[in-house]
Amino acid sequence: MKKLEELVRPHILHLTPYSSARDEFSGSGGIFLDANENSFGSVIQEKYNRYPDPHQQKIKQKLSRIKKTAPDQIFLGNGSDEPIDLIIRLFCIPAKDNVVVMPPTYDMYSVTATLQEAEVRKVSLTEKYEIDVEEVFRRIDGNTKIIFICSPNNPTGNSFSRENILKIIGNFQGITVIDEAYMDFSDSGGFLDQINDHRNLVILQTLSKAWGLAGLRLGIAYADKEIIKLLDKIKFPYNINQATQEMVLEALEFENRKNELVRAILDQREFLENELKKLRIVEQVYPSDANFLLVRFRDAARVFQYLLDRNIIVRNRSKLVLCENSLRITAGIPEENAALIDQLKKFENEA
Ligand SMILES: *Cc1c(COP(=O)(O)O)cnc(C)c1O
């Protein structure tokens, strides 16, 4: 890769970050009169009168044990959306630099890049929903700062070939971001172990899916410590609130429970896959490494509306490239999935 100093926006390299009260003194115990907090307490729950740990050390300690990384290779954000935004702002000079995304994929990469006035170069997946590596390398230039790879991919559900991803990490001179939001549902292994060998690699994970904590908003970026230092430099000082930090710290004690939830979801995904394949209105159920299925129907718009009228809400992805007539269906609990299949059978009989 290029030197990190050549990829980062120059003014950020030289920026003196905001220094919070808790940066300047972080000891415990003592009379804290430095942060203009309310020393009397709070209107509810006494403890929320104090600012939270700006560096979330306890969570990073715990995560580093679970994930076998170093605490200084971890950045925590308000959902994965925060690191996506910060990574783009860290590297992309507005109206000059560009990023590569591979549709159909998660929209936030291109929305956030556009917001930052970074050009978005779209390199569609192949018909088989695989990365078109040659086309990616044809489309990049000296101003391509980031390539976003989502694997397992949303909304197609599949993981990309390991070989293709390694070709990109190994040969691209800029930053490769691999979004592993759905990795817990896959046994493809992921790329977290590669951050020690590739200083240009950022792995995104989240507690929103397998851990079942979408409401708490905790996304994680893993990378070489030099990239993490830069993300720390530009984040909001107290970006993870105290309530979330407490709940996450507790939740991380229950990795076994997470694994049980994953098994239950995978069972339900299999049930859905089998049942959907029996329906005449279904043309294809795509293989999934995630907690959802992409399903191609004969007439997705009508199926979507029929389900909606019966209070079953799925995601219509038909407008995305390569997703014609396709609905994305999250695996629910057994009763929900049975209700869905029931209604689809009714639709089929009425059609
Ligand atoms: C759901 C999802 C996320 C998670 O976003 P959070 O902000 O962490 O809730 C990230 N990437 C992809 C591709 C997703 O589908």
CSV table of C-alpha atoms and ligand atoms in Angstrom, one decimal:
chain,number,residue,atom,x,y,z
A,1,MET,CA,0.0,0.0,0.0
A,2,LYS,CA,0.9,3.6,-0.2
A,3,LYS,CA,2.3,5.2,3.0
A,4,LEU,CA,-0.6,6.1,5.4
A,5,GLU,CA,0.6,9.7,5.3
A,6,GLU,CA,0.0,9.8,1.6
A,7,LEU,CA,-3.5,8.5,1.9
A,8,VAL,CA,-4.8,10.6,4.8
A,9,ARG,CA,-6.1,14.1,4.1
A,10,PRO,CA,-3.1,16.3,5.0
A,11,HIS,CA,-5.0,18.7,7.3
A,12,ILE,CA,-6.0,15.7,9.5
A,13,LEU,CA,-2.4,14.6,9.8
A,14,HIS,CA,-1.7,18.0,11.3
A,15,LEU,CA,-4.9,18.5,13.3
A,16,THR,CA,-4.6,18.9,17.0
A,17,PRO,CA,-7.6,16.9,18.3
A,18,TYR,CA,-10.0,18.2,20.9
A,19,SER,CA,-8.8,17.2,24.3
A,20,SER,CA,-11.6,16.4,26.7
A,21,ALA,CA,-11.6,16.7,30.5
A,22,ARG,CA,-11.4,12.9,30.7
A,23,ASP,CA,-8.4,12.9,28.3
A,24,GLU,CA,-6.5,15.2,30.6
A,25,PHE,CA,-7.3,13.4,33.8
A,26,SER,CA,-8.8,9.9,33.7
A,27,GLY,CA,-8.0,8.6,37.2
A,28,SER,CA,-10.8,7.3,39.4
A,29,GLY,CA,-11.7,8.7,42.9
A,30,GLY,CA,-11.2,12.3,43.7
A,31,ILE,CA,-13.1,15.5,43.5
A,32,PHE,CA,-14.1,16.0,39.9
A,33,LEU,CA,-14.6,19.7,39.2
A,34,ASP,CA,-13.1,19.8,35.7
A,35,ALA,CA,-15.9,18.8,33.3
A,36,ASN,CA,-18.8,21.1,34.2
A,37,GLU,CA,-20.9,18.1,35.0
A,38,ASN,CA,-23.7,18.2,37.6
A,39,SER,CA,-22.0,17.1,40.8
A,40,PHE,CA,-25.3,16.7,42.6
A,41,GLY,CA,-26.5,13.8,40.4
A,42,SER,CA,-29.1,13.5,37.7
A,43,VAL,CA,-32.9,13.8,37.5
A,44,ILE,CA,-33.0,10.0,37.0
A,45,GLN,CA,-30.4,7.3,37.7
A,46,GLU,CA,-27.8,9.2,39.7
A,47,LYS,CA,-24.9,7.7,37.7
A,48,TYR,CA,-25.5,9.4,34.3
A,49,ASN,CA,-24.3,12.8,35.5
A,50,ARG,CA,-20.7,11.9,34.6
A,51,TYR,CA,-19.3,11.8,31.0
A,52,PRO,CA,-18.5,8.3,29.8
A,53,ASP,CA,-15.0,7.0,29.1
A,54,PRO,CA,-14.1,8.6,25.8
A,55,HIS,CA,-11.9,5.6,24.8
A,56,GLN,CA,-14.2,2.8,26.0
A,57,GLN,CA,-11.3,0.9,27.5
A,58,LYS,CA,-13.2,-1.7,29.3
A,59,ILE,CA,-15.2,-2.7,26.2
A,60,LYS,CA,-12.0,-2.8,24.1
A,61,GLN,CA,-10.3,-5.0,26.7
A,62,LYS,CA,-13.1,-7.5,26.6
A,63,LEU,CA,-13.5,-7.4,22.8
A,64,SER,CA,-9.8,-7.9,22.3
A,65,ARG,CA,-10.0,-11.1,24.3
A,66,ILE,CA,-13.0,-12.4,22.4
A,67,LYS,CA,-11.6,-11.4,18.9
A,68,LYS,CA,-7.9,-12.0,19.6
A,69,THR,CA,-6.8,-8.6,18.5
A,70,ALA,CA,-5.0,-5.9,20.5
A,71,PRO,CA,-7.1,-3.2,22.2
A,72,ASP,CA,-5.3,-0.5,20.1
A,73,GLN,CA,-6.6,-2.3,17.0
A,74,ILE,CA,-10.2,-1.5,17.9
A,75,PHE,CA,-12.4,1.5,17.2
A,76,LEU,CA,-15.9,1.7,18.6
A,77,GLY,CA,-18.6,3.7,16.8
A,78,ASN,CA,-22.3,4.7,17.1
A,79,GLY,CA,-23.3,1.7,14.8
A,80,SER,CA,-21.1,0.8,11.9
A,81,ASP,CA,-22.3,3.9,10.2
A,82,GLU,CA,-20.0,6.0,12.3
A,83,PRO,CA,-16.8,4.3,11.2
A,84,ILE,CA,-18.0,4.2,7.6
A,85,ASP,CA,-18.4,8.0,7.8
A,86,LEU,CA,-15.2,8.6,9.6
A,87,ILE,CA,-13.1,6.4,7.3
A,88,ILE,CA,-14.4,8.4,4.3
A,89,ARG,CA,-13.8,11.7,5.9
A,90,LEU,CA,-10.3,10.6,7.0
A,91,PHE,CA,-9.1,9.7,3.5
A,92,CYS,CA,-11.3,11.4,0.8
A,93,ILE,CA,-10.6,15.0,-0.2
A,94,PRO,CA,-14.0,16.4,-1.4
A,95,ALA,CA,-14.4,16.8,-5.2
A,96,LYS,CA,-11.0,15.1,-5.7
A,97,ASP,CA,-10.9,11.6,-4.4
A,98,ASN,CA,-13.1,8.6,-5.1
A,99,VAL,CA,-14.2,5.3,-3.6
A,100,VAL,CA,-15.3,2.0,-5.2
A,101,VAL,CA,-18.5,0.2,-4.2
A,102,MET,CA,-19.9,-3.0,-5.7
A,103,PRO,CA,-23.6,-2.9,-6.2
A,104,PRO,CA,-26.0,-4.4,-5.3
A,105,THR,CA,-24.7,-3.8,-1.8
A,106,TYR,CA,-25.3,-1.8,1.4
A,107,ASP,CA,-26.2,1.8,0.4
A,108,MET,CA,-24.5,3.6,3.3
A,109,TYR,CA,-21.0,3.5,1.6
A,110,SER,CA,-22.2,5.5,-1.4
A,111,VAL,CA,-24.6,7.8,0.5
A,112,THR,CA,-21.8,8.7,3.0
A,113,ALA,CA,-19.2,9.2,0.2
A,114,THR,CA,-21.6,11.4,-1.7
A,115,LEU,CA,-22.3,13.5,1.4
A,116,GLN,CA,-18.5,14.0,1.6
A,117,GLU,CA,-18.4,14.9,-2.1
A,118,ALA,CA,-16.2,11.9,-2.9
A,119,GLU,CA,-16.9,10.4,-6.3
A,120,VAL,CA,-18.5,6.9,-6.1
A,121,ARG,CA,-17.3,4.4,-8.7
A,122,LYS,CA,-19.8,1.6,-9.0
A,123,VAL,CA,-18.4,-1.7,-10.2
A,124,SER,CA,-21.3,-4.1,-10.4
A,125,LEU,CA,-20.9,-7.6,-9.1
A,126,THR,CA,-21.0,-10.4,-11.8
A,127,GLU,CA,-24.2,-12.2,-12.6
A,128,LYS,CA,-23.2,-14.8,-10.0
A,129,TYR,CA,-22.9,-12.1,-7.4
A,130,GLU,CA,-19.1,-12.3,-7.3
A,131,ILE,CA,-16.6,-9.5,-7.2
A,132,ASP,CA,-15.4,-8.5,-10.7
A,133,VAL,CA,-11.8,-8.1,-9.7
A,134,GLU,CA,-10.5,-7.2,-13.1
A,135,GLU,CA,-13.1,-4.4,-13.5
A,136,VAL,CA,-12.3,-3.1,-10.0
A,137,PHE,CA,-8.6,-2.7,-11.0
A,138,ARG,CA,-9.6,-1.1,-14.3
A,139,ARG,CA,-11.7,1.5,-12.6
A,140,ILE,CA,-9.3,2.7,-9.9
A,141,ASP,CA,-6.8,5.5,-10.3
A,142,GLY,CA,-4.4,7.5,-8.1
A,143,ASN,CA,-7.3,9.2,-6.4
A,144,THR,CA,-9.1,6.0,-5.4
A,145,LYS,CA,-8.8,6.0,-1.6
A,146,ILE,CA,-11.2,3.3,-0.5
A,147,ILE,CA,-12.7,0.0,-1.8
A,148,PHE,CA,-15.7,-1.1,0.1
A,149,ILE,CA,-16.4,-4.9,0.2
A,150,CYS,CA,-19.4,-6.2,2.0
A,151,SER,CA,-19.0,-9.9,2.7
A,152,PRO,CA,-21.4,-11.7,3.4
A,153,ASN,CA,-23.1,-9.1,1.1
A,154,ASN,CA,-26.3,-7.3,1.8
A,155,PRO,CA,-28.7,-7.8,0.1
A,156,THR,CA,-27.4,-10.8,-1.9
A,157,GLY,CA,-26.5,-12.8,1.2
A,158,ASN,CA,-23.5,-14.6,-0.2
A,159,SER,CA,-19.8,-14.3,0.9
A,160,PHE,CA,-17.4,-13.5,-1.8
A,161,SER,CA,-14.5,-15.7,-2.8
A,162,ARG,CA,-11.6,-15.5,-0.4
A,163,GLU,CA,-9.2,-15.4,-3.2
A,164,ASN,CA,-10.8,-12.4,-4.9
A,165,ILE,CA,-10.8,-10.5,-1.6
A,166,LEU,CA,-7.2,-11.3,-1.0
A,167,LYS,CA,-6.3,-10.1,-4.5
A,168,ILE,CA,-7.8,-6.7,-3.7
A,169,ILE,CA,-6.3,-6.4,-0.2
A,170,GLY,CA,-2.9,-7.5,-1.5
A,171,ASN,CA,-2.8,-5.3,-4.7
A,172,PHE,CA,-4.8,-2.2,-4.0
A,173,GLN,CA,-2.6,0.7,-2.9
A,174,GLY,CA,-5.4,2.4,-0.9
A,175,ILE,CA,-7.6,1.3,2.0
A,176,THR,CA,-9.8,-1.8,1.7
A,177,VAL,CA,-12.8,-1.9,4.0
A,178,ILE,CA,-14.5,-5.3,4.5
A,179,ASP,CA,-17.9,-5.0,6.2
A,180,GLU,CA,-18.5,-8.2,8.1
A,181,ALA,CA,-21.9,-7.2,9.7
A,182,TYR,CA,-23.1,-10.8,8.9
A,183,MET,CA,-20.0,-12.7,9.6
A,184,ASP,CA,-21.4,-14.5,12.6
A,185,PHE,CA,-23.9,-16.3,10.3
A,186,SER,CA,-21.2,-17.6,8.0
A,187,ASP,CA,-18.5,-20.2,8.5
A,188,SER,CA,-16.3,-18.6,5.8
A,189,GLY,CA,-14.0,-17.3,8.6
A,190,GLY,CA,-13.6,-13.7,7.8
A,191,PHE,CA,-10.6,-11.5,7.5
A,192,LEU,CA,-10.0,-10.2,11.0
A,193,ASP,CA,-6.7,-12.2,11.3
A,194,GLN,CA,-5.4,-10.3,8.2
A,195,ILE,CA,-5.2,-6.9,10.0
A,196,ASN,CA,-1.7,-7.9,11.3
A,197,ASP,CA,-0.4,-8.5,7.8
A,198,HIS,CA,-2.2,-5.7,5.9
A,199,ARG,CA,-1.9,-2.2,7.2
A,200,ASN,CA,-4.4,-1.0,4.7
A,201,LEU,CA,-7.3,-3.2,5.8
A,202,VAL,CA,-10.2,-2.2,7.9
A,203,ILE,CA,-12.8,-4.8,9.1
A,204,LEU,CA,-16.2,-3.6,10.2
A,205,GLN,CA,-18.4,-5.7,12.6
A,206,THR,CA,-21.4,-4.8,14.6
A,207,LEU,CA,-23.5,-5.9,17.6
A,208,SER,CA,-26.7,-5.1,15.6
A,209,LYS,CA,-27.2,-8.5,14.0
A,210,ALA,CA,-26.1,-11.7,15.7
A,211,TRP,CA,-25.8,-10.2,19.2
A,212,GLY,CA,-29.3,-8.7,18.8
A,213,LEU,CA,-28.3,-5.3,20.0
A,214,ALA,CA,-29.3,-3.0,17.1
A,215,GLY,CA,-31.0,-0.6,19.6
A,216,LEU,CA,-27.8,0.1,21.5
A,217,ARG,CA,-25.9,1.2,18.4
A,218,LEU,CA,-22.4,-0.3,18.6
A,219,GLY,CA,-20.3,-0.8,15.5
A,220,ILE,CA,-16.7,-1.9,15.6
A,221,ALA,CA,-13.7,-1.2,13.3
A,222,TYR,CA,-10.6,-3.3,13.5
A,223,ALA,CA,-7.4,-2.2,11.8
A,224,ASP,CA,-3.7,-1.5,12.3
A,225,LYS,CA,-3.2,0.8,15.3
A,226,GLU,CA,-2.1,3.7,13.1
A,227,ILE,CA,-5.5,3.8,11.4
A,228,ILE,CA,-7.2,3.5,14.7
A,229,LYS,CA,-5.3,6.4,16.1
A,230,LEU,CA,-6.4,8.6,13.2
A,231,LEU,CA,-10.1,7.5,13.7
A,232,ASP,CA,-9.7,8.4,17.4
A,233,LYS,CA,-8.4,11.8,16.5
A,234,ILE,CA,-11.5,12.8,14.4
A,235,LYS,CA,-14.3,11.1,16.4
A,236,PHE,CA,-16.7,13.0,18.7
A,237,PRO,CA,-15.1,12.9,22.1
A,238,TYR,CA,-17.8,10.9,23.9
A,239,ASN,CA,-19.2,9.0,20.9
A,240,ILE,CA,-20.4,5.9,22.8
A,241,ASN,CA,-22.8,6.9,25.6
A,242,GLN,CA,-22.6,5.6,29.2
A,243,ALA,CA,-25.8,3.5,29.0
A,244,THR,CA,-24.6,1.7,25.8
A,245,GLN,CA,-21.1,1.1,27.3
A,246,GLU,CA,-22.7,-0.5,30.4
A,247,MET,CA,-25.1,-2.7,28.5
A,248,VAL,CA,-22.4,-3.8,26.0
A,249,LEU,CA,-20.0,-4.6,28.7
A,250,GLU,CA,-22.6,-6.9,30.2
A,251,ALA,CA,-23.7,-8.3,26.8
A,252,LEU,CA,-20.1,-9.4,25.9
A,253,GLU,CA,-20.2,-11.8,28.8
A,254,PHE,CA,-22.8,-13.8,26.9
A,255,GLU,CA,-21.1,-14.9,23.8
A,256,ASN,CA,-22.6,-18.4,24.2
A,257,ARG,CA,-26.0,-16.9,24.1
A,258,LYS,CA,-25.1,-15.1,20.9
A,259,ASN,CA,-24.0,-18.4,19.4
A,260,GLU,CA,-27.4,-20.0,20.4
A,261,LEU,CA,-29.2,-17.1,18.8
A,262,VAL,CA,-27.2,-17.6,15.6
A,263,ARG,CA,-28.0,-21.4,15.6
A,264,ALA,CA,-31.7,-20.6,16.0
A,265,ILE,CA,-31.6,-18.1,13.2
A,266,LEU,CA,-29.8,-20.4,10.9
A,267,ASP,CA,-32.4,-23.2,11.6
A,268,GLN,CA,-35.1,-20.7,10.6
A,269,ARG,CA,-33.3,-19.6,7.5
A,270,GLU,CA,-33.1,-23.2,6.5
A,271,PHE,CA,-36.8,-23.7,7.1
A,272,LEU,CA,-37.6,-20.6,5.0
A,273,GLU,CA,-35.3,-21.7,2.2
A,274,ASN,CA,-36.9,-25.2,2.0
A,275,GLU,CA,-40.4,-23.9,2.1
A,276,LEU,CA,-39.8,-21.0,-0.4
A,277,LYS,CA,-38.3,-23.4,-2.8
A,278,LYS,CA,-41.5,-25.4,-2.9
A,279,LEU,CA,-43.5,-22.4,-4.1
A,280,ARG,CA,-44.3,-21.9,-7.8
A,281,ILE,CA,-44.3,-18.1,-7.4
A,282,VAL,CA,-40.6,-18.3,-6.3
A,283,GLU,CA,-38.1,-18.4,-9.1
A,284,GLN,CA,-34.9,-18.5,-7.1
A,285,VAL,CA,-33.8,-18.6,-3.5
A,286,TYR,CA,-30.2,-17.3,-3.4
A,287,PRO,CA,-27.7,-19.1,-1.2
A,288,SER,CA,-27.2,-17.1,2.0
A,289,ASP,CA,-24.4,-16.7,4.6
A,290,ALA,CA,-26.4,-14.2,6.5
A,291,ASN,CA,-29.6,-13.9,8.6
A,292,PHE,CA,-31.8,-13.2,5.6
A,293,LEU,CA,-32.6,-14.6,2.1
A,294,LEU,CA,-32.7,-12.8,-1.2
A,295,VAL,CA,-35.6,-14.4,-3.1
A,296,ARG,CA,-36.5,-13.8,-6.7
A,297,PHE,CA,-40.3,-14.0,-7.5
A,298,ARG,CA,-42.2,-14.0,-10.7
A,299,ASP,CA,-43.8,-10.7,-9.7
A,300,ALA,CA,-42.1,-9.3,-6.6
A,301,ALA,CA,-44.2,-6.1,-6.5
A,302,ARG,CA,-47.4,-8.0,-6.2
A,303,VAL,CA,-46.1,-10.3,-3.5
A,304,PHE,CA,-44.6,-7.4,-1.6
A,305,GLN,CA,-48.0,-5.6,-1.6
A,306,TYR,CA,-49.9,-8.7,-0.7
A,307,LEU,CA,-47.7,-9.3,2.3
A,308,LEU,CA,-47.8,-5.7,3.4
A,309,ASP,CA,-51.6,-5.7,3.3
A,310,ARG,CA,-51.4,-8.6,5.7
A,311,ASN,CA,-49.0,-6.8,8.0
A,312,ILE,CA,-45.9,-8.8,6.9
A,313,ILE,CA,-43.1,-6.5,6.0
A,314,VAL,CA,-40.2,-7.6,3.9
A,315,ARG,CA,-37.7,-5.5,1.9
A,316,ASN,CA,-38.4,-4.9,-1.8
A,317,ARG,CA,-34.9,-4.8,-3.4
A,318,SER,CA,-36.2,-5.0,-7.0
A,319,LYS,CA,-34.9,-1.6,-8.0
A,320,LEU,CA,-31.3,-2.6,-7.3
A,321,VAL,CA,-29.1,-3.7,-10.2
A,322,LEU,CA,-29.1,-7.5,-10.6
A,323,CYS,CA,-32.0,-7.8,-8.1
A,324,GLU,CA,-35.0,-7.6,-10.4
A,325,ASN,CA,-38.1,-9.0,-8.8
A,326,SER,CA,-36.3,-9.8,-5.6
A,327,LEU,CA,-37.4,-9.4,-2.0
A,328,ARG,CA,-35.1,-9.6,1.0
A,329,ILE,CA,-36.6,-11.6,3.8
A,330,THR,CA,-35.1,-11.6,7.3
A,331,ALA,CA,-35.4,-14.9,9.1
A,332,GLY,CA,-37.8,-14.3,12.0
A,333,ILE,CA,-39.0,-16.6,14.8
A,334,PRO,CA,-40.8,-19.8,13.9
A,335,GLU,CA,-44.3,-18.3,14.2
A,336,GLU,CA,-43.4,-15.4,12.0
A,337,ASN,CA,-41.8,-17.5,9.3
A,338,ALA,CA,-44.8,-19.9,9.3
A,339,ALA,CA,-47.2,-17.0,8.9
A,340,LEU,CA,-45.1,-15.7,6.0
A,341,ILE,CA,-45.1,-19.1,4.3
A,342,ASP,CA,-48.9,-19.5,4.9
A,343,GLN,CA,-49.6,-16.1,3.3
A,344,LEU,CA,-47.3,-16.9,0.3
A,345,LYS,CA,-49.2,-20.2,-0.2
A,346,LYS,CA,-52.5,-18.3,-0.1
A,347,PHE,CA,-51.2,-15.8,-2.7
A,348,GLU,CA,-50.1,-18.7,-4.9
A,349,ASN,CA,-53.5,-20.3,-4.7
A,350,GLU,CA,-55.3,-17.0,-5.5
A,351,ALA,CA,-53.0,-16.2,-8.4
B,1,LIG,C1,-27.0,-4.0,9.2
B,1,LIG,C2,-25.7,-3.7,8.6
B,1,LIG,C3,-24.7,-3.0,9.3
B,1,LIG,C4,-24.9,-2.6,10.7
B,1,LIG,O1,-25.1,-1.3,10.9
B,1,LIG,P1,-25.1,-0.7,12.4
B,1,LIG,O2,-25.0,0.7,12.1
B,1,LIG,O3,-23.9,-1.3,13.1
B,1,LIG,O4,-26.4,-1.1,13.0
B,1,LIG,C5,-23.5,-2.7,8.6
B,1,LIG,N1,-23.3,-3.1,7.4
B,1,LIG,C6,-24.2,-3.8,6.7
B,1,LIG,C7,-23.9,-4.3,5.3
B,1,LIG,C8,-25.4,-4.1,7.3
B,1,LIG,O5,-26.4,-4.8,6.6
